[in-house]
mmCIF file of C-alpha atoms and ligand atoms in Angstrom:
data_model
loop_
_atom_site.group_PDB
_atom_site.id
_atom_site.type_symbol
_atom_site.label_atom_id
_atom_site.label_comp_id
_atom_site.label_asym_id
_atom_site.label_seq_id
_atom_site.Cartn_x
_atom_site.Cartn_y
_atom_site.Cartn_z
ATOM 1 C CA MET E 1 92.809 83.945 109.711
ATOM 2 C CA ILE E 2 96.469 83.288 108.951
ATOM 3 C CA ARG E 3 98.808 83.714 111.905
ATOM 4 C CA ASP E 4 100.987 86.796 111.394
ATOM 5 C CA ILE E 5 103.532 87.889 113.989
ATOM 6 C CA MET E 6 105.944 89.963 111.943
ATOM 7 C CA ASP E 7 106.444 92.864 109.591
ATOM 8 C CA THR E 8 109.449 92.434 107.287
ATOM 9 C CA HIS E 9 109.322 95.750 105.425
ATOM 10 C CA THR E 10 109.320 99.125 107.244
ATOM 11 C CA HIS E 11 111.040 102.499 106.928
ATOM 12 C CA THR E 12 112.057 105.161 109.447
ATOM 13 C CA LEU E 13 113.180 108.804 109.250
ATOM 14 C CA ALA E 14 116.496 107.585 107.840
ATOM 15 C CA SER E 15 114.828 106.779 104.511
ATOM 16 C CA GLY E 16 114.208 110.488 103.893
ATOM 17 C CA HIS E 17 110.502 110.209 103.022
ATOM 18 C CA ALA E 18 109.302 108.330 106.121
ATOM 19 C CA TYR E 19 108.252 109.889 109.395
ATOM 20 C CA SER E 20 108.896 107.776 112.494
ATOM 21 C CA THR E 21 111.864 106.481 114.464
ATOM 22 C CA ILE E 22 112.997 102.896 115.061
ATOM 23 C CA ARG E 23 111.588 102.991 118.587
ATOM 24 C CA GLU E 24 108.269 104.487 117.473
ATOM 25 C CA ASN E 25 107.947 101.724 114.887
ATOM 26 C CA ALA E 26 108.909 99.083 117.455
ATOM 27 C CA ALA E 27 106.330 100.430 119.913
ATOM 28 C CA ALA E 28 103.689 100.281 117.184
ATOM 29 C CA ALA E 29 104.729 96.703 116.374
ATOM 30 C CA ALA E 30 104.419 95.756 120.041
ATOM 31 C CA GLY E 31 101.013 97.425 120.162
ATOM 32 C CA ARG E 32 99.858 95.171 117.338
ATOM 33 C CA GLY E 33 101.224 92.101 119.089
ATOM 34 C CA LEU E 34 104.093 91.456 116.678
ATOM 35 C CA GLU E 35 107.114 89.408 117.746
ATOM 36 C CA LEU E 36 109.485 90.573 115.020
ATOM 37 C CA LEU E 37 110.053 93.781 113.091
ATOM 38 C CA ALA E 38 112.473 94.312 110.215
ATOM 39 C CA VAL E 39 113.741 97.850 109.692
ATOM 40 C CA THR E 40 114.547 98.119 105.992
ATOM 41 C CA GLU E 41 115.668 101.597 104.982
ATOM 42 C CA HIS E 42 115.977 102.493 101.333
ATOM 43 C CA ALA E 43 119.526 101.959 100.075
ATOM 44 C CA PRO E 44 121.704 104.934 98.992
ATOM 45 C CA ARG E 45 120.543 105.299 95.389
ATOM 46 C CA MET E 46 117.032 106.302 96.521
ATOM 47 C CA THR E 47 116.817 110.089 96.582
ATOM 48 C CA GLY E 48 117.160 111.463 100.108
ATOM 49 C CA SER E 49 117.901 108.140 101.822
ATOM 50 C CA CYS E 50 120.848 107.345 104.064
ATOM 51 C CA GLN E 51 124.360 106.517 102.845
ATOM 52 C CA ALA E 52 126.320 103.258 103.045
ATOM 53 C CA ILE E 53 127.868 104.287 106.373
ATOM 54 C CA TYR E 54 124.401 104.154 107.968
ATOM 55 C CA PHE E 55 124.163 100.455 107.106
ATOM 56 C CA GLN E 56 127.757 99.801 108.166
ATOM 57 C CA ASN E 57 127.112 101.008 111.724
ATOM 58 C CA LEU E 58 123.938 99.035 112.502
ATOM 59 C CA LYS E 59 125.848 96.928 115.019
ATOM 60 C CA VAL E 60 125.186 99.679 117.585
ATOM 61 C CA VAL E 61 121.419 99.070 117.471
ATOM 62 C CA ASP E 62 120.007 96.726 120.114
ATOM 63 C CA ARG E 63 118.052 93.950 118.410
ATOM 64 C CA HIS E 64 115.206 94.115 120.926
ATOM 65 C CA ALA E 65 112.803 96.941 121.762
ATOM 66 C CA TYR E 66 109.451 96.770 123.594
ATOM 67 C CA ASP E 67 109.648 92.940 123.572
ATOM 68 C CA VAL E 68 109.888 92.966 119.792
ATOM 69 C CA GLU E 69 112.865 91.380 118.059
ATOM 70 C CA LEU E 70 114.438 93.759 115.542
ATOM 71 C CA LEU E 71 116.128 92.778 112.321
ATOM 72 C CA MET E 72 118.157 95.650 110.900
ATOM 73 C CA GLY E 73 118.166 95.442 107.151
ATOM 74 C CA VAL E 74 117.843 97.290 103.907
ATOM 75 C CA GLU E 75 115.600 97.697 100.891
ATOM 76 C CA LEU E 76 118.060 97.649 98.022
ATOM 77 C CA ASN E 77 117.510 99.142 94.606
ATOM 78 C CA ILE E 78 117.958 96.759 91.697
ATOM 79 C CA LEU E 79 119.969 98.814 89.212
ATOM 80 C CA ASP E 80 120.266 96.789 86.016
ATOM 81 C CA GLU E 81 119.533 93.555 84.166
ATOM 82 C CA GLN E 82 122.453 91.871 85.954
ATOM 83 C CA GLY E 83 120.651 92.399 89.254
ATOM 84 C CA THR E 84 123.303 94.759 90.599
ATOM 85 C CA VAL E 85 122.266 96.356 93.910
ATOM 86 C CA ASP E 86 123.418 99.524 95.663
ATOM 87 C CA LEU E 87 125.399 98.276 98.652
ATOM 88 C CA MET E 88 128.790 96.556 98.455
ATOM 89 C CA GLU E 89 128.898 92.865 99.318
ATOM 90 C CA GLY E 90 130.910 93.499 102.482
ATOM 91 C CA THR E 91 128.143 95.765 103.799
ATOM 92 C CA LEU E 92 125.343 93.500 102.611
ATOM 93 C CA ARG E 93 126.876 90.608 104.498
ATOM 94 C CA GLN E 94 126.309 92.502 107.743
ATOM 95 C CA MET E 95 122.570 93.034 107.159
ATOM 96 C CA ASP E 96 120.119 90.888 109.127
ATOM 97 C CA LEU E 97 117.762 90.945 106.154
ATOM 98 C CA ALA E 98 117.774 92.418 102.659
ATOM 99 C CA ILE E 99 114.903 93.156 100.310
ATOM 100 C CA ALA E 100 115.653 94.050 96.674
ATOM 101 C CA SER E 101 113.103 96.031 94.680
ATOM 102 C CA LEU E 102 112.595 97.819 91.399
ATOM 103 C CA HIS E 103 112.030 101.531 92.011
ATOM 104 C CA ILE E 104 111.514 104.659 90.001
ATOM 105 C CA PRO E 105 113.935 106.438 89.429
ATOM 106 C CA CYS E 106 116.650 103.834 90.082
ATOM 107 C CA PHE E 107 115.573 101.347 87.402
ATOM 108 C CA VAL E 108 114.183 102.412 84.048
ATOM 109 C CA PRO E 109 111.377 100.016 83.101
ATOM 110 C CA GLY E 110 112.312 97.737 80.219
ATOM 111 C CA SER E 111 110.680 94.835 78.421
ATOM 112 C CA ARG E 112 109.073 92.013 80.382
ATOM 113 C CA GLU E 113 112.163 89.888 79.718
ATOM 114 C CA TYR E 114 114.537 92.626 80.856
ATOM 115 C CA ASN E 115 112.647 93.334 84.107
ATOM 116 C CA THR E 116 112.329 89.617 84.813
ATOM 117 C CA GLN E 117 116.036 88.997 84.279
ATOM 118 C CA ALA E 118 116.900 91.848 86.650
ATOM 119 C CA CYS E 119 114.701 90.318 89.375
ATOM 120 C CA LEU E 120 116.014 86.785 88.831
ATOM 121 C CA ASN E 121 119.621 87.952 89.034
ATOM 122 C CA ALA E 122 118.901 89.951 92.196
ATOM 123 C CA MET E 123 117.280 86.888 93.813
ATOM 124 C CA LYS E 124 120.367 84.839 92.949
ATOM 125 C CA ASN E 125 122.441 87.083 95.232
ATOM 126 C CA PRO E 126 123.015 85.103 98.467
ATOM 127 C CA TYR E 127 122.530 88.278 100.522
ATOM 128 C CA VAL E 128 119.167 89.187 98.987
ATOM 129 C CA HIS E 129 116.392 87.423 100.877
ATOM 130 C CA ILE E 130 113.185 89.003 99.581
ATOM 131 C CA LEU E 131 112.032 90.352 96.225
ATOM 132 C CA GLY E 132 110.066 93.483 97.204
ATOM 133 C CA HIS E 133 106.709 94.333 95.615
ATOM 134 C CA PRO E 134 107.083 92.340 92.357
ATOM 135 C CA ASP E 135 103.497 93.436 91.639
ATOM 136 C CA ASP E 136 104.381 96.924 90.332
ATOM 137 C CA PRO E 137 102.489 97.332 87.019
ATOM 138 C CA ARG E 138 105.154 99.761 85.805
ATOM 139 C CA TYR E 139 107.563 96.816 85.739
ATOM 140 C CA PRO E 140 105.822 93.918 84.005
ATOM 141 C CA VAL E 141 107.484 90.578 84.769
ATOM 142 C CA ASP E 142 107.053 86.930 83.827
ATOM 143 C CA PHE E 143 105.596 85.649 87.089
ATOM 144 C CA ARG E 144 106.070 81.983 86.241
ATOM 145 C CA ALA E 145 109.814 82.629 85.841
ATOM 146 C CA ILE E 146 109.875 84.766 89.018
ATOM 147 C CA VAL E 147 108.112 82.125 91.121
ATOM 148 C CA GLN E 148 110.323 79.334 89.770
ATOM 149 C CA GLY E 149 113.391 81.522 90.361
ATOM 150 C CA ALA E 150 112.358 82.214 93.958
ATOM 151 C CA LYS E 151 112.071 78.483 94.527
ATOM 152 C CA GLU E 152 115.424 77.720 92.908
ATOM 153 C CA TYR E 153 117.348 80.472 94.731
ATOM 154 C CA GLY E 154 115.581 80.195 98.100
ATOM 155 C CA ALA E 155 114.315 83.782 97.974
ATOM 156 C CA LEU E 156 110.961 84.966 99.291
ATOM 157 C CA LEU E 157 108.383 86.846 97.260
ATOM 158 C CA GLU E 158 106.733 89.755 99.010
ATOM 159 C CA LEU E 159 103.041 90.484 99.228
ATOM 160 C CA ASN E 160 103.158 94.228 99.857
ATOM 161 C CA GLU E 161 100.283 95.836 101.764
ATOM 162 C CA ASN E 162 101.102 99.268 100.370
ATOM 163 C CA SER E 163 100.674 98.018 96.792
ATOM 164 C CA LEU E 164 97.103 97.001 97.587
ATOM 165 C CA ARG E 165 96.093 100.326 99.120
ATOM 166 C CA PRO E 166 94.026 102.668 97.003
ATOM 167 C CA GLY E 167 96.033 105.827 96.385
ATOM 168 C CA GLY E 168 99.373 104.034 96.770
ATOM 169 C CA SER E 169 102.256 104.507 94.354
ATOM 170 C CA ARG E 170 101.724 101.149 92.654
ATOM 171 C CA LYS E 171 98.320 101.411 91.021
ATOM 172 C CA ASN E 172 96.370 98.302 89.994
ATOM 173 C CA ALA E 173 98.823 95.912 91.586
ATOM 174 C CA LYS E 174 96.171 93.408 92.652
ATOM 175 C CA PRO E 175 95.879 91.475 89.366
ATOM 176 C CA GLN E 176 99.656 90.925 89.453
ATOM 177 C CA ASP E 177 99.434 89.735 93.067
ATOM 178 C CA VAL E 178 96.663 87.318 92.182
ATOM 179 C CA GLU E 179 98.741 85.887 89.346
ATOM 180 C CA MET E 180 101.822 85.588 91.568
ATOM 181 C CA LEU E 181 99.945 83.994 94.470
ATOM 182 C CA LYS E 182 98.262 81.402 92.252
ATOM 183 C CA LEU E 183 101.658 80.408 90.864
ATOM 184 C CA CYS E 184 103.061 80.260 94.411
ATOM 185 C CA MET E 185 100.331 77.751 95.246
ATOM 186 C CA GLU E 186 101.082 75.771 92.080
ATOM 187 C CA TYR E 187 104.841 75.606 92.768
ATOM 188 C CA GLN E 188 104.600 75.593 96.596
ATOM 189 C CA VAL E 189 106.674 78.760 96.965
ATOM 190 C CA PRO E 190 106.425 80.717 100.234
ATOM 191 C CA ILE E 191 105.593 84.406 100.446
ATOM 192 C CA VAL E 192 106.117 87.044 103.102
ATOM 193 C CA ILE E 193 103.770 89.943 103.862
ATOM 194 C CA GLY E 194 105.306 93.364 104.474
ATOM 195 C CA SER E 195 103.499 96.595 105.274
ATOM 196 C CA ASP E 196 106.084 98.863 103.590
ATOM 197 C CA ALA E 197 105.160 101.323 106.368
ATOM 198 C CA HIS E 198 106.586 104.832 106.093
ATOM 199 C CA VAL E 199 104.950 105.961 109.369
ATOM 200 C CA ASP E 200 104.462 104.131 112.674
ATOM 201 C CA THR E 201 100.681 103.863 112.375
ATOM 202 C CA ASP E 202 101.131 101.622 109.314
ATOM 203 C CA VAL E 203 103.550 99.186 110.959
ATOM 204 C CA GLY E 204 102.075 95.667 111.033
ATOM 205 C CA ARG E 205 99.057 96.739 109.014
ATOM 206 C CA HIS E 206 98.410 93.816 106.679
ATOM 207 C CA ASP E 207 94.609 93.928 106.323
ATOM 208 C CA LEU E 208 94.377 94.023 102.533
ATOM 209 C CA ALA E 209 97.044 91.358 102.112
ATOM 210 C CA HIS E 210 95.164 89.029 104.467
ATOM 211 C CA ALA E 211 91.875 89.714 102.697
ATOM 212 C CA LEU E 212 93.461 88.764 99.378
ATOM 213 C CA LEU E 213 95.018 85.589 100.791
ATOM 214 C CA GLU E 214 91.649 84.620 102.210
ATOM 215 C CA GLU E 215 89.943 85.334 98.893
ATOM 216 C CA LEU E 216 92.375 82.978 97.151
ATOM 217 C CA GLN E 217 92.313 80.429 99.983
ATOM 218 C CA PHE E 218 96.074 80.711 100.099
ATOM 219 C CA PRO E 219 97.547 78.044 102.405
ATOM 220 C CA GLU E 220 98.915 79.248 105.740
ATOM 221 C CA GLU E 221 101.948 76.961 105.492
ATOM 222 C CA LEU E 222 103.212 79.112 102.583
ATOM 223 C CA VAL E 223 103.046 82.339 104.618
ATOM 224 C CA VAL E 224 106.340 82.917 106.421
ATOM 225 C CA ASN E 225 104.810 85.569 108.718
ATOM 226 C CA ARG E 226 103.428 82.821 110.946
ATOM 227 C CA SER E 227 106.823 82.021 112.527
ATOM 228 C CA ALA E 228 109.930 84.018 113.435
ATOM 229 C CA GLU E 229 111.936 80.795 113.585
ATOM 230 C CA LEU E 230 110.860 79.924 110.065
ATOM 231 C CA LEU E 231 111.891 83.337 108.733
ATOM 232 C CA LYS E 232 115.255 83.151 110.441
ATOM 233 C CA SER E 233 115.948 79.657 109.102
ATOM 234 C CA ILE E 234 115.155 80.870 105.568
ATOM 235 C CA LEU E 235 117.526 83.848 105.990
ATOM 236 C CA LYS E 236 120.208 81.505 107.242
ATOM 237 C CA ASP E 237 119.770 79.018 104.398
ATOM 238 C CA LYS E 238 119.946 81.775 101.837
ATOM 239 C CA SER E 239 123.072 83.498 103.104
ATOM 240 C CA GLY E 240 124.796 80.451 104.563
ATOM 241 C CA ARG E 241 125.388 81.945 107.996
HETATM 242 ZN ZN1 LIG L 1 109.803 104.451 100.360
HETATM 243 ZN ZN1 LIG L 2 109.982 99.673 97.678
#
């Protein structure tokens, strides 16, 4: 079993379609024995989510709760082929962690080349640390280019628990995850597991992700979830701070 002491992708009430508070999520993380929890609300272009001012005031939030270290971040929407995201650079610079993802309705699916270019350009952004759920079948991508891009730009690729759940919004994501993970092994590119929890009971739930990693005999040293120090050094290297 791969050591896993963090959840890098969670939402609270502020996202508009999630149902728990920061402290409820932190308590759930503590209950599962996690050391670190990233709170990553949807950025403003997602219907019903919070506005830029929410992200600009995160300094008021204590970075510890229930013995769990909190990273206050964001899940950005990639908006176009240039990898434009929906927070200004000055705001992004203040985030502890930023995921960038392709979402309906913020990004209209294009060709494989178009989707891939959008992801590569987002990963190039020094303030984007993680490419969220690249396994979405509605957005086909060239995984070899994505994995090589992640390596070149020092970004992490996410293995998203929600994508693997039956009844989730990304149907049949597993074949894409298998392809991505095999390429990560080939190119020695690290991944990070995130629950994408929208309610406290899902925080830290990574069962299907772990089962898949085990199935593929994915090496533990390529799973960032094993060490908070490792994650923080990757964030620092990426953003130069
Ligand atoms: Zn959501
Ligand atoms: Zn997402």
